[in-house]
Short mmCIF file of C-alpha atoms in Angstrom, two decimals:
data_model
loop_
_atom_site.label_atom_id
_atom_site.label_comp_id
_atom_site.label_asym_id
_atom_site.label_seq_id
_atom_site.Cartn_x
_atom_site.Cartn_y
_atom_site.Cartn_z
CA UNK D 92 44.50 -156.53 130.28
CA UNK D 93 43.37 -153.25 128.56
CA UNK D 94 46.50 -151.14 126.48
CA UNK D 95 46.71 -148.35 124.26
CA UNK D 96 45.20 -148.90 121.23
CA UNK D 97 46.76 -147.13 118.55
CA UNK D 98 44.43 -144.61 115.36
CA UNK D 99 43.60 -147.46 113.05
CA UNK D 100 42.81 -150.24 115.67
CA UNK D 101 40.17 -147.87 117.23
CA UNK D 102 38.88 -146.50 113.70
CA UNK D 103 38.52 -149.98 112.41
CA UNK D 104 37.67 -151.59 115.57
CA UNK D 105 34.35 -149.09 116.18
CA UNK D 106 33.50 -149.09 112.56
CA UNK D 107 32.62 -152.75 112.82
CA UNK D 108 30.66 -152.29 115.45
CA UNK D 109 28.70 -149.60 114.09
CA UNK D 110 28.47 -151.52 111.17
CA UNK D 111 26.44 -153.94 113.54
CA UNK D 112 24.47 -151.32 115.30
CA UNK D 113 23.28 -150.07 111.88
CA UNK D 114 21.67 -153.12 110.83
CA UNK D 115 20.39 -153.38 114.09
CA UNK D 116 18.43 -149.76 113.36
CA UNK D 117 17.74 -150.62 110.07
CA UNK D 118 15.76 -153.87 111.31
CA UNK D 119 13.21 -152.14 113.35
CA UNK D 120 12.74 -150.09 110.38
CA UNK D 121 12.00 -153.49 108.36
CA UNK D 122 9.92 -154.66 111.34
CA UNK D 123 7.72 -151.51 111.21
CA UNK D 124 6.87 -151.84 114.97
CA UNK D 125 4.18 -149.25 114.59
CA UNK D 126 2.30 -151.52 117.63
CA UNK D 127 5.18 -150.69 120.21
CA UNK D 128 4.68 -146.69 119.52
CA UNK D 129 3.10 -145.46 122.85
CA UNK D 130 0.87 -142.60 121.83
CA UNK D 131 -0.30 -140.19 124.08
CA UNK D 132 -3.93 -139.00 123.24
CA UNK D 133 -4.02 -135.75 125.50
CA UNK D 134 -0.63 -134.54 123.67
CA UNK D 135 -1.35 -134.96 119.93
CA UNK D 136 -3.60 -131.36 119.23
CA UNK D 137 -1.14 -129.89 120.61
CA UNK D 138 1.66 -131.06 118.86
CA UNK D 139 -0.24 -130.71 115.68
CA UNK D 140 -0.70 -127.19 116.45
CA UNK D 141 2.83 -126.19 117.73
CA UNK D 142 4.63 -128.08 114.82
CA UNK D 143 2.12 -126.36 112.80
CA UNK D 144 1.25 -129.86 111.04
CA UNK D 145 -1.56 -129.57 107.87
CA UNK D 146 -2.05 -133.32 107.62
CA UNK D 147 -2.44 -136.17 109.89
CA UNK D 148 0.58 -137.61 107.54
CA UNK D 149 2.90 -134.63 108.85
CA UNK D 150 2.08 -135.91 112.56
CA UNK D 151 2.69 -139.47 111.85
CA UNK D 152 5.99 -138.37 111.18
CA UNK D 153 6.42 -136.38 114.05
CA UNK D 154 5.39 -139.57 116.21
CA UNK D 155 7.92 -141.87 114.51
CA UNK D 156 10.69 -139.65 114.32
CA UNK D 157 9.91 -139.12 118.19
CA UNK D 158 9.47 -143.07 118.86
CA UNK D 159 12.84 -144.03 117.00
CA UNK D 160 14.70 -141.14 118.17
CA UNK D 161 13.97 -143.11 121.32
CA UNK D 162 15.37 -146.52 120.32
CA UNK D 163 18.49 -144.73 118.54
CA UNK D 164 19.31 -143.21 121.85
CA UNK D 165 19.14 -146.42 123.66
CA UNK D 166 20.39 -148.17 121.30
CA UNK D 167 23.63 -145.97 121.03
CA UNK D 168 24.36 -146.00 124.80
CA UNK D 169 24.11 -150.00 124.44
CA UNK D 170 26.95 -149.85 121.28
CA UNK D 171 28.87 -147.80 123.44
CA UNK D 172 28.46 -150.22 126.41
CA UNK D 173 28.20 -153.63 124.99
CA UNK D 174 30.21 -153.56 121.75
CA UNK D 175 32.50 -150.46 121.48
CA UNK D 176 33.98 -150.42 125.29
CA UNK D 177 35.09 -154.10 125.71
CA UNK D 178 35.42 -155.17 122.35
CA UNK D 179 37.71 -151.98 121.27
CA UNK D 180 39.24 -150.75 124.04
CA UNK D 181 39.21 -154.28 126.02
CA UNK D 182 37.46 -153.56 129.42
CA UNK D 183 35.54 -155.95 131.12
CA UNK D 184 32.01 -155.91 130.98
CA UNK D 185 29.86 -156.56 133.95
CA UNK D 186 26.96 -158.67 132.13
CA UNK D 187 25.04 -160.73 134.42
CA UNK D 188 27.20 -163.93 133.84
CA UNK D 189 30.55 -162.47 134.71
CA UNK D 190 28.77 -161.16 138.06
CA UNK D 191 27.65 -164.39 138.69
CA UNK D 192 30.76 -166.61 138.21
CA UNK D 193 33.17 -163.72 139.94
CA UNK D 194 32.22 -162.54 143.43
CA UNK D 195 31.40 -159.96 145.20
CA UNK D 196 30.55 -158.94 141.82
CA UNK D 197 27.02 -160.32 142.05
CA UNK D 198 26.13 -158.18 145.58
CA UNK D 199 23.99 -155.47 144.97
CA UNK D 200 26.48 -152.51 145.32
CA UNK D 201 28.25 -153.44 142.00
CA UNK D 202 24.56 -153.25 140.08
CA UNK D 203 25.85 -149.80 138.65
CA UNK D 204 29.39 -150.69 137.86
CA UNK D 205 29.39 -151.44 134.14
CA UNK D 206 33.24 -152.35 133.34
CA UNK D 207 36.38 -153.34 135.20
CA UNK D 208 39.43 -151.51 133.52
CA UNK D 209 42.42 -154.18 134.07
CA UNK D 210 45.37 -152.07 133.15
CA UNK D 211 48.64 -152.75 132.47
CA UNK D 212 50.17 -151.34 135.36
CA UNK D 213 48.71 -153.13 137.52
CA UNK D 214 46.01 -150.53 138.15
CA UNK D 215 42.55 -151.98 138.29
CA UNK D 216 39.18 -149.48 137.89
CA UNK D 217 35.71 -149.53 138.17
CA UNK D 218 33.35 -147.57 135.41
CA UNK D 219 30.02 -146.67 136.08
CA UNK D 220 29.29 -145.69 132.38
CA UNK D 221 26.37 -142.75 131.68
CA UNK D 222 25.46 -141.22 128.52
CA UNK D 223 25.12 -136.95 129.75
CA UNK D 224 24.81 -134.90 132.17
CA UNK D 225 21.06 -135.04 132.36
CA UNK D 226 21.64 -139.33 133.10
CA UNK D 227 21.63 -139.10 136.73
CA UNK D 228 19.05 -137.54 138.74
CA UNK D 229 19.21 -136.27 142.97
CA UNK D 230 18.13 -140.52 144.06
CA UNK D 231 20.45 -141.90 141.81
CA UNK D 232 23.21 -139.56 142.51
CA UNK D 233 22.68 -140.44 146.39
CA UNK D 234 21.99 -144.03 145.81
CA UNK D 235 25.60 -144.56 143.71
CA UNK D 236 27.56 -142.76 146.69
CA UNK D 237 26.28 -145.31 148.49
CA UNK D 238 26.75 -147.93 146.88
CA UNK D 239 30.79 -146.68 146.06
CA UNK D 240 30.77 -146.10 149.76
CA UNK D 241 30.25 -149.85 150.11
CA UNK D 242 32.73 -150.93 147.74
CA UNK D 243 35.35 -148.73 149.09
CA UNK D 244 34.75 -149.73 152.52
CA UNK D 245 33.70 -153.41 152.15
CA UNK D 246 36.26 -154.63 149.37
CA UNK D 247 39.13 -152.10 149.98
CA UNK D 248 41.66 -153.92 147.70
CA UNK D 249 39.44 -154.97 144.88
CA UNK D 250 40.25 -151.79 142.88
CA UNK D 251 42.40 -148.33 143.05
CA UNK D 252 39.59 -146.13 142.39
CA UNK D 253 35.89 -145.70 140.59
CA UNK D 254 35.23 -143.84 137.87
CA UNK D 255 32.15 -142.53 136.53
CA UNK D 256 32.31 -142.08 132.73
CA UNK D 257 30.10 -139.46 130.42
CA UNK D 258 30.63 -140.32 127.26
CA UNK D 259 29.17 -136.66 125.66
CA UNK D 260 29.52 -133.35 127.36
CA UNK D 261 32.25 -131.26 128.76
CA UNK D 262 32.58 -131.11 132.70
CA UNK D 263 31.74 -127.79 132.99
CA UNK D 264 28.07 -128.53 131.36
CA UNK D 265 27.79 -131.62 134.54
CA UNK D 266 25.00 -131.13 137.08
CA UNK D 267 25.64 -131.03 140.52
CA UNK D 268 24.58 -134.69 141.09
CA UNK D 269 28.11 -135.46 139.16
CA UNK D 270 29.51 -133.29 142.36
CA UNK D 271 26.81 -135.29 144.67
CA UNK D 272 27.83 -138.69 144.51
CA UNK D 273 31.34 -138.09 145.33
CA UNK D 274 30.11 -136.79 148.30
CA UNK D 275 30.49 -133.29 147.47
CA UNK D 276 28.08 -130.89 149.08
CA UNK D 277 27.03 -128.02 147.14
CA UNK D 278 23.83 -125.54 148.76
CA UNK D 279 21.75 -128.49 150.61
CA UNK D 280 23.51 -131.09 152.77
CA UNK D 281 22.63 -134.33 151.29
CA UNK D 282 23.09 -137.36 153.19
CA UNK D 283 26.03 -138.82 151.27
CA UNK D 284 30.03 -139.15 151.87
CA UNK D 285 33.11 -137.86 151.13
CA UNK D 286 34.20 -140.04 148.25
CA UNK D 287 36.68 -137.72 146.47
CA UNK D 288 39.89 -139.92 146.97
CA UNK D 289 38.07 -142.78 145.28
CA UNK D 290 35.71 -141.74 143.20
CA UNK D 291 36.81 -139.51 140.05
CA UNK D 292 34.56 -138.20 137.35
CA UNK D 293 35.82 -137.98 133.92
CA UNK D 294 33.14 -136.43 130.94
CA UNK D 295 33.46 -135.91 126.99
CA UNK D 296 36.69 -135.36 125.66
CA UNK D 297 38.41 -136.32 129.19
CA UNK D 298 36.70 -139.91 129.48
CA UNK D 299 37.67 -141.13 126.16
CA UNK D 300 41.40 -140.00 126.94
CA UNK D 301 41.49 -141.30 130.17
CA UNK D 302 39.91 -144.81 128.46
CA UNK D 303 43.02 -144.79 125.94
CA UNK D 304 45.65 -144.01 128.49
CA UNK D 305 45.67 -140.58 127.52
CA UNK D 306 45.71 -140.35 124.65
CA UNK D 307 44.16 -137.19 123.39
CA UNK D 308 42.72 -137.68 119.95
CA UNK D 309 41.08 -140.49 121.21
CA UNK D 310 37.24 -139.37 120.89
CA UNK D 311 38.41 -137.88 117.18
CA UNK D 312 38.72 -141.80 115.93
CA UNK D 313 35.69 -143.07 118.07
CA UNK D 314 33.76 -140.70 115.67
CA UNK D 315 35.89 -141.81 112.37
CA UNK D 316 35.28 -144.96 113.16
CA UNK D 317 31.33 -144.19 112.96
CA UNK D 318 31.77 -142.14 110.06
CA UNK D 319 33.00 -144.62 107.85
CA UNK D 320 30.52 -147.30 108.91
CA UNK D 321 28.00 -144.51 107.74
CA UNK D 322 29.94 -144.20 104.45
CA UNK D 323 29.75 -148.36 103.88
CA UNK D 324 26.41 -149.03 104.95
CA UNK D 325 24.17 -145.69 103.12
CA UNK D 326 21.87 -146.12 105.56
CA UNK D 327 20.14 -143.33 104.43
CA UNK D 328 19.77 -145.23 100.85
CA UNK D 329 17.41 -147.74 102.34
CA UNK D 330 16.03 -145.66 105.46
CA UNK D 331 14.14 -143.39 103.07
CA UNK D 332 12.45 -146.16 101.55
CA UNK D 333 11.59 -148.49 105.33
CA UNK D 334 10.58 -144.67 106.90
CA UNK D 335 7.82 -144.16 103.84
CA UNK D 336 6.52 -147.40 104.56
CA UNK D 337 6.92 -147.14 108.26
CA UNK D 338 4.78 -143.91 107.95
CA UNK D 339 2.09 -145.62 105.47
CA UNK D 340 1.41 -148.50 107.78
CA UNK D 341 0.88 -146.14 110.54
CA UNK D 342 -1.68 -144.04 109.10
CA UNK D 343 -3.32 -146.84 107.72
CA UNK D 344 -3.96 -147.91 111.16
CA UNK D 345 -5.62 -144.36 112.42
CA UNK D 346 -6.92 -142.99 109.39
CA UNK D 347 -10.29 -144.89 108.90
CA UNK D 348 -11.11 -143.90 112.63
CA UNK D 349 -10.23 -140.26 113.01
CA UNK D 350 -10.00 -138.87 109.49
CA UNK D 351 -13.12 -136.34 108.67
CA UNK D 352 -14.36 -136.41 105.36
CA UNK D 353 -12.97 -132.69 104.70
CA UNK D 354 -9.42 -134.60 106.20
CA UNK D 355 -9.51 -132.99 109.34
CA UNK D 356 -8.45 -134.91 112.72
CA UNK D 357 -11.33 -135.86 115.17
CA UNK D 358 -9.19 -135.99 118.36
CA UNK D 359 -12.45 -137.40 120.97
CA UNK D 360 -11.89 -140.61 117.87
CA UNK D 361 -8.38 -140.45 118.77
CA UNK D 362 -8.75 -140.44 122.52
CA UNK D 363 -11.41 -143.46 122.26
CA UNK D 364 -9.01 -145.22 119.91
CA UNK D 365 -6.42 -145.67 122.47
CA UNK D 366 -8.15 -145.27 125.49
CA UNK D 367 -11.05 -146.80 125.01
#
C-alpha cells in the first residue's frame, strides 16, 4: 500500500537508485559500444558543416555525444519507471510477471498501464507513465483512449480512475493528444470517447505531488536525491577519461578509410563504408 513518504526517505531512497543508474551509464562507457552507433552516411557533411567541425575527431564527438544522449534518455525514463516509482514511492509495477500471475492484467488493454497506485484510502489508480509532452503522438493518443475505454467499461471496479503521468513539463506546454485521449475534441473530431470522469492527466510539478499525496516539494527531493548521487559517484572524474577513449576507438575504426592525406573527409569512402 503506497503512503507519504516523508524529505529524507525520498532524498535517500532516489539517491540509491541513481547511484545504480550511474554505474549503469558509466558501463557502456567501459564497454565502448562504438559497433551499436547507427551512423547515417547521407547526414554526416552536413553536420560537419553546420557544427562547423575542422576535424573528423570534432565529428566523432558529435556522433557519440548524439548516440549516448540517446541511451541516457532511455535509460532515465527506465530509473524513473523501474527503480525510482516502485521502489521509492511503492507503486506497483506492471512487469510482465505481475501481468501474468494477476488477471485481467495480462489482456491487451493494460499493455500501456505501467503502475497500480494501492493507496491507503482505499483508492486504487492506474498510471500510464510518459516522459514529455512530445511522448505521445495522434495513434497513440487514440489507441490509449481506447484502450482506457476498455478498462473503464470492461473492469468497472478494478480501479477509481487512470492517470496518465509526465514526469517533466508543465501542463500548459502538453500537446493536444494529452487533451485527445481523454476524449477531448479540440479542431478535428477524432474518433475517440469522452473519458474525462476517469481519466485525469497530471504533468511536471503536479504528477510528482499527486504521486506523494500532495505533497508539494515533492519533485524538489526527487532532484536532491539525484544530486547527491552525482556528488558520491564524480561521474564526471572517470567519464572524461572512458569518453577520450570512447572517441579514440571510434576514429580508429573510420580513419584509415576516409581520412585524405591533407586530413580531409572523403564522404563517397564514408557512404561505401557503411553502405556498402
Amino acid at each position: 500500500m503506497l503512503i507519504m513518504k516523508a524529505r529524507e526517505d525520498v532524498i535517500d531512497g532516489v539517491k540509491k537508485c541513481a547511484i545504480w543508474w550511474i554505474g549503469q551509464r558509466r558501463a557502456k562507457l567501459e564497454e565502448q559500444l562504438s559497433e551499436t552507433m547507427s551512423v547515417n552516411p547521407f547526414m554526416m557533411p552536413f553536420l560537419f558543416d553546420y557544427h562547423d567541425l575542422k576535424s573528423f575527431e570534432e565529428l566523432a564527438e558529435l556522433i557519440i555525444a548524439s548516440h549516448l544522449m540517446t541511451g541516457h534518455s532511455t535509460g532515465f525514463g527506465k530509473l524513473i519507471d523501474e527503480k525510482i516509482l516502485p521502489e521509492v514511492f511503492g507503486t506497483k509495477k506492471l512487469d510482465a510477471s505481475f501481468r501474468k500471475n494477476n488477471k485481467p492484467f495480462s489482456y491487451s488493454c493494460f499493455d500501456e498501464i505501467d503502475h497500480l497506485i494501492d493507496r491507503k484510502n482505499g483508492v486504487v489508480e492506474l498510471l500510464s507513465l510518459k516522459a514529455g509532452k512530445w511522448t505521445i503522438q495522434l495513434t497513440m493518443a487514440v489507441q490509449l483512449n481506447k484502450a482506457f475505454k476498455e478498462i473503464t467499461e470492461t473492469y468497472p471496479g478494478l480501479c477509481n480512475n487512470i492517470v496518465v503521468g509526465v514526469f517533466y513539463g508543465k501542463p500548459s506546454d502538453l500537446t493536444d493528444k494529452y487533451d485527445i485521449l481523454r476524449g477531448i475534441n479540440r479542431g478535428a473530431n477524432h474518433d475517440v470517447t469522452d473519458l474525462q470522469k476517469h481519466v485525469i492527466v497530471y504533468s511536471g510539478r503536479d504528477f510528482w505531488k499527486w504521486l506523494n499525496y500532495g505533497e508539494e516539494n515533492t519533485q524538489e527531493w526527487v532532484l536532491q536525491g539525484l544530486l547527491n548521487a552525482l556528488q558520491e559517484t564524480k561521474i564526471h572524474i572517470t567519464a572524461k577519461e572512458l569518453l577520450q577513449r570512447y572517441k579514440e576507438s571510434v576514429v580508429t575504426k573510420y580513419q584509415d578509410d576516409i581520412l585524405e592525406e591533407d586530413g580531409s573527409i572523403n564522404w563517397f569512402n564514408l557512404l561505401k563504408r557503411i553502405n556498402g
